[in-house]
CSV table of C-alpha atoms and ligand atoms in Angstrom, one decimal:
chain,number,residue,atom,x,y,z
A,290,MET,CA,84.8,214.0,56.6
A,291,SER,CA,83.9,213.3,60.1
A,292,ARG,CA,85.6,211.9,63.2
A,293,LEU,CA,83.9,208.8,64.5
A,294,GLU,CA,83.0,208.3,68.1
A,295,ILE,CA,84.1,204.8,69.1
A,296,HIS,CA,82.7,202.8,72.0
A,297,GLN,CA,84.3,199.5,73.1
A,298,ILE,CA,82.2,196.6,74.4
A,299,PRO,CA,83.9,193.7,76.1
A,300,VAL,CA,82.1,190.4,75.5
A,301,LEU,CA,82.7,186.7,76.0
A,302,SER,CA,85.9,185.9,77.7
A,303,ASP,CA,88.2,188.3,75.9
A,304,ASN,CA,86.6,189.8,72.8
A,305,TYR,CA,86.1,193.4,72.0
A,306,VAL,CA,83.2,194.6,69.8
A,307,TYR,CA,83.1,198.2,68.8
A,308,LEU,CA,80.4,200.7,67.9
A,309,ALA,CA,81.6,203.4,65.5
A,310,HIS,CA,79.2,206.4,65.3
A,311,CYS,CA,79.3,209.3,62.9
A,312,PRO,CA,78.0,212.3,64.8
A,313,ALA,CA,77.1,214.2,61.6
A,314,THR,CA,74.7,211.7,60.2
A,315,GLY,CA,74.0,209.3,63.1
A,316,ASP,CA,75.2,206.3,61.2
A,317,THR,CA,76.5,203.7,63.6
A,318,ALA,CA,78.4,200.5,62.7
A,319,VAL,CA,79.1,197.5,64.8
A,320,ILE,CA,82.5,196.1,64.1
A,321,ASP,CA,82.6,192.3,64.5
A,322,PRO,CA,79.5,191.5,66.6
A,323,ALA,CA,80.4,188.4,68.5
A,324,VAL,CA,77.0,188.4,70.2
A,325,THR,CA,73.7,190.3,70.0
A,326,GLY,CA,72.4,191.3,73.5
A,327,PRO,CA,75.3,193.3,74.9
A,328,VAL,CA,75.8,195.0,71.5
A,329,MET,CA,72.1,196.1,71.3
A,330,ASP,CA,72.2,197.2,74.9
A,331,ALA,CA,75.3,199.2,74.5
A,332,ALA,CA,73.9,201.0,71.4
A,333,LYS,CA,70.7,201.7,73.3
A,334,ALA,CA,72.6,203.1,76.2
A,335,LYS,CA,74.5,205.5,73.9
A,336,GLY,CA,71.3,206.5,72.1
A,337,TRP,CA,72.7,205.2,68.8
A,338,THR,CA,70.8,203.3,66.1
A,339,ILE,CA,72.8,200.5,64.5
A,340,THR,CA,72.8,201.0,60.7
A,341,HIS,CA,75.8,198.9,59.7
A,342,ILE,CA,77.8,195.8,60.6
A,343,LEU,CA,81.4,195.7,59.5
A,344,ASN,CA,83.0,192.3,59.6
A,345,THR,CA,86.7,191.6,59.4
A,346,HIS,CA,86.5,187.9,59.0
A,347,HIS,CA,84.1,184.9,59.3
A,348,HIS,CA,84.9,183.4,62.7
A,349,GLY,CA,81.9,183.0,65.0
A,350,ASP,CA,83.3,185.3,67.6
A,351,HIS,CA,83.2,188.1,65.0
A,352,THR,CA,79.9,187.3,63.2
A,353,GLY,CA,77.8,185.5,65.8
A,354,GLY,CA,75.4,188.5,66.1
A,355,ASN,CA,75.1,189.3,62.4
A,356,LEU,CA,71.8,187.8,61.6
A,357,GLU,CA,70.0,188.7,64.8
A,358,ILE,CA,71.2,192.3,64.7
A,359,LYS,CA,70.2,192.6,61.1
A,360,ALA,CA,66.8,191.2,61.8
A,361,ALA,CA,66.3,193.7,64.7
A,362,THR,CA,67.6,196.8,62.9
A,363,GLY,CA,67.6,196.2,59.2
A,364,CYS,CA,71.3,197.2,59.1
A,365,THR,CA,73.6,196.7,56.1
A,366,ILE,CA,76.3,194.1,56.6
A,367,VAL,CA,79.7,194.8,55.0
A,368,GLY,CA,82.4,192.2,54.7
A,369,PRO,CA,85.2,190.7,52.7
A,370,LYS,CA,84.5,189.9,49.1
A,371,ALA,CA,87.0,187.0,49.2
A,372,ASP,CA,84.9,185.4,52.0
A,373,ARG,CA,81.4,186.3,51.1
A,374,ALA,CA,80.2,182.7,51.4
A,375,ARG,CA,81.2,182.6,55.0
A,376,ILE,CA,79.8,186.0,56.2
A,377,PRO,CA,76.2,185.5,57.4
A,378,GLY,CA,73.8,188.0,55.8
A,379,ILE,CA,76.5,189.9,53.8
A,380,ASP,CA,75.0,192.8,51.7
A,381,VAL,CA,78.1,194.7,50.6
A,382,GLU,CA,81.4,193.0,49.6
A,383,VAL,CA,84.6,195.0,49.9
A,384,ASP,CA,88.1,194.2,48.8
A,385,ASP,CA,91.7,195.5,49.0
A,386,GLY,CA,92.0,199.2,48.2
A,387,ASP,CA,88.2,199.9,48.3
A,388,SER,CA,86.9,202.9,50.1
A,389,TYR,CA,83.9,202.4,52.4
A,390,ARG,CA,82.0,205.4,53.8
A,391,LEU,CA,80.2,205.3,57.1
A,392,GLY,CA,78.1,208.4,57.3
A,393,GLU,CA,80.7,211.1,56.6
A,394,ALA,CA,83.7,209.0,57.6
A,395,ASP,CA,85.8,207.3,54.9
A,396,SER,CA,87.6,204.1,55.4
A,397,LYS,CA,90.1,202.3,53.3
A,398,VAL,CA,89.9,198.5,53.2
A,399,PHE,CA,93.0,196.3,53.4
A,400,PHE,CA,93.0,192.6,52.4
A,401,VAL,CA,95.1,191.0,55.1
A,402,PRO,CA,94.9,187.2,54.8
A,403,GLY,CA,96.8,185.0,57.2
A,404,HIS,CA,94.6,184.4,60.2
A,405,THR,CA,91.9,183.4,57.7
A,406,ARG,CA,92.1,183.4,53.9
A,407,GLY,CA,89.5,186.3,53.6
A,408,HIS,CA,90.5,188.6,56.4
A,409,ILE,CA,90.2,192.4,55.9
A,410,ALA,CA,90.8,195.5,58.0
A,411,TYR,CA,89.2,198.9,57.9
A,412,TRP,CA,91.2,202.1,58.3
A,413,PHE,CA,89.3,205.3,59.1
A,414,GLY,CA,92.2,207.7,58.7
A,415,ASP,CA,90.4,210.9,59.8
A,416,SER,CA,89.5,209.1,63.0
A,417,ASP,CA,92.9,207.6,63.6
A,418,ALA,CA,91.2,204.2,63.8
A,419,LEU,CA,92.2,200.8,62.4
A,420,PHE,CA,89.8,197.9,62.9
A,421,CYS,CA,92.0,194.9,62.3
A,422,GLY,CA,90.1,192.0,63.8
A,423,ASP,CA,92.5,189.1,64.5
A,424,THR,CA,95.3,190.2,62.2
A,425,MET,CA,97.2,192.5,64.6
A,426,PHE,CA,96.9,192.4,68.3
A,427,ALA,CA,98.5,194.6,71.0
A,428,MET,CA,102.0,193.1,71.0
A,429,GLY,CA,100.9,190.2,68.9
A,430,CYS,CA,99.3,188.9,65.8
A,431,GLY,CA,96.6,186.3,64.9
A,432,ARG,CA,97.3,182.6,64.6
A,433,LEU,CA,97.8,181.4,61.1
A,434,PHE,CA,94.8,179.2,60.7
A,435,GLU,CA,94.4,179.5,56.9
A,436,GLY,CA,97.5,181.3,55.7
A,437,THR,CA,101.3,181.1,55.5
A,438,PRO,CA,103.9,183.2,57.4
A,439,ALA,CA,104.7,185.0,54.1
A,440,GLN,CA,101.1,186.0,53.6
A,441,MET,CA,100.7,187.2,57.2
A,442,TRP,CA,103.9,189.2,57.0
A,443,HIS,CA,102.8,190.8,53.8
A,444,SER,CA,99.4,191.6,55.4
A,445,LEU,CA,101.0,193.2,58.5
A,446,SER,CA,103.4,195.1,56.2
A,447,LYS,CA,100.4,196.8,54.7
A,448,LEU,CA,99.3,198.0,58.1
A,449,LYS,CA,102.6,198.8,59.9
A,450,ASP,CA,103.4,202.0,58.0
A,451,LEU,CA,100.1,203.7,58.6
A,452,PRO,CA,100.4,206.9,60.8
A,453,GLY,CA,101.9,206.3,64.2
A,454,GLU,CA,98.9,207.9,66.0
A,455,THR,CA,96.6,205.3,64.5
A,456,ARG,CA,94.7,203.5,67.2
A,457,ILE,CA,94.7,199.7,67.0
A,458,PHE,CA,91.2,198.5,67.7
A,459,CYS,CA,91.9,194.8,67.7
A,460,ALA,CA,89.3,192.2,68.6
A,461,HIS,CA,90.8,190.5,71.7
A,462,GLU,CA,92.4,191.4,75.1
A,463,TYR,CA,95.4,189.2,74.6
A,464,THR,CA,97.9,191.9,75.5
A,465,GLN,CA,99.4,190.5,78.7
A,466,ALA,CA,100.1,187.1,77.4
A,467,ASN,CA,101.4,188.6,74.1
A,468,GLY,CA,103.7,190.8,76.1
A,469,ARG,CA,105.2,188.0,78.1
A,470,PHE,CA,106.1,186.3,74.8
A,471,ALA,CA,107.5,189.6,73.4
A,472,LEU,CA,109.8,189.9,76.4
A,473,SER,CA,111.1,186.4,75.8
A,474,VAL,CA,112.3,187.4,72.3
A,475,GLU,CA,113.3,191.0,73.1
A,476,PRO,CA,114.2,191.1,76.8
A,477,ASP,CA,116.4,194.2,76.4
A,478,ASN,CA,113.9,196.3,74.5
A,479,THR,CA,113.4,199.1,76.9
A,480,ASP,CA,110.2,200.3,75.3
A,481,LEU,CA,108.8,196.9,75.7
A,482,VAL,CA,109.8,196.6,79.3
A,483,ALA,CA,108.2,199.9,80.1
A,484,ARG,CA,105.0,199.0,78.2
A,485,MET,CA,104.7,195.7,79.9
A,486,ALA,CA,104.8,197.4,83.3
A,487,GLU,CA,101.9,199.6,82.2
A,488,VAL,CA,100.0,196.7,80.9
A,489,ASP,CA,100.4,194.7,84.1
A,490,ALA,CA,99.2,197.7,86.1
A,491,LYS,CA,96.1,198.1,83.9
A,492,ARG,CA,95.2,194.5,84.0
A,493,ALA,CA,95.6,194.4,87.8
A,494,ARG,CA,92.9,197.2,87.8
A,495,ASP,CA,90.9,195.2,85.3
A,496,GLU,CA,91.2,197.9,82.7
A,497,PRO,CA,91.4,197.4,78.9
A,498,THR,CA,94.9,197.7,77.3
A,499,VAL,CA,93.2,198.1,73.9
A,500,PRO,CA,93.4,200.3,71.8
A,501,SER,CA,97.1,201.0,71.6
A,502,THR,CA,98.7,203.1,68.9
A,503,LEU,CA,100.6,201.9,65.9
A,504,ALA,CA,103.7,203.8,67.1
A,505,GLU,CA,103.6,201.7,70.3
A,506,GLU,CA,103.2,198.5,68.2
A,507,ARG,CA,106.1,199.3,66.0
A,508,ALA,CA,108.3,199.8,69.0
A,509,THR,CA,107.2,196.7,71.0
A,510,ASN,CA,105.3,194.1,68.8
A,511,PRO,CA,107.7,191.4,67.8
A,512,PHE,CA,105.5,190.5,64.8
A,513,LEU,CA,106.2,194.0,63.3
A,514,ARG,CA,109.9,193.8,64.2
A,515,PRO,CA,111.5,190.9,62.2
A,516,ASP,CA,114.2,193.5,61.3
A,517,SER,CA,115.1,194.1,65.0
A,518,PRO,CA,118.7,193.0,65.7
A,519,LEU,CA,117.7,192.1,69.2
A,520,LEU,CA,115.0,189.8,68.1
A,521,GLN,CA,117.1,188.3,65.3
A,522,LYS,CA,119.8,187.6,67.8
A,523,THR,CA,117.4,185.8,70.2
A,524,VAL,CA,116.0,183.6,67.5
A,525,GLY,CA,119.5,183.0,66.0
A,526,MET,CA,118.8,184.5,62.7
A,527,VAL,CA,121.0,187.7,62.4
A,528,GLY,CA,120.6,189.3,59.0
A,529,ALA,CA,117.9,186.8,57.8
A,530,ASP,CA,115.0,187.6,55.6
A,531,PRO,CA,112.1,189.3,57.4
A,532,VAL,CA,109.7,186.6,56.3
A,533,ASP,CA,111.9,183.9,57.8
A,534,VAL,CA,112.3,185.8,61.1
A,535,PHE,CA,108.6,186.4,61.2
A,536,ALA,CA,107.9,182.7,60.6
A,537,GLU,CA,110.3,181.6,63.3
A,538,THR,CA,108.8,184.2,65.8
A,539,ARG,CA,105.2,183.0,65.0
A,540,ALA,CA,106.3,179.4,65.5
A,541,ARG,CA,107.9,180.1,68.8
A,542,LYS,CA,104.7,182.0,70.0
A,543,ASP,CA,102.6,178.9,69.1
A,544,ASN,CA,104.7,176.8,71.4
A,545,PHE,CA,105.2,179.4,74.2
B,166,ZN,ZN1,89.4,185.0,64.4
B,167,FE,FE1,88.6,186.3,67.2
């Protein structure tokens, strides 16, 4: 087992691409390469050679660099089996419950449909790292382009009970806008109020708010909290089924 070194690359308007490097073997994965140039430059600056691409889902801002990076490096592209037809250059198909090994670091794959019908997440437990693409965001979750609220809630439920120290390497800097919505449904959540003050300060300094930890998300992310009495009260659904509260919360965010 090996603890990955993780390097965050901000690209486009609000995407994060990650390099994950196994120090024991030198294997280096790009997670969701939206673009090519900045990713290649970042790897070069670190002195790392890209050996893998790990895709969470097919959207262009997650796979846009696949073919060029593969052509330049000969890397292996890993992606969701359920969405193989939409992942450019895919070599290895993985599915729920699979293990995928990068160098000496093991990951567990979770099938997490909702944002898209084929979305997966990679959990490197020994590195306290979850690469969850557009499924979970800091204080938010992905839009339901191809899935139902019930599917997305089931997907988030697979992730939400991982260890609290797990770092959430999501694919977008949406935190501040997500937090404003979160405050609208849980205005009296003191953890949320405190977190939002930190987030505002970081953004004022133009610093990333990602990664957060799963413990922080459980305390403040409304999409992990359909059982919160505060949230249930705001949306007028005290005691309702978590799926229904989640669905209502997601619908309100879409119109926020
Ligand atoms: Zn997406
Ligand atoms: Fe995205």
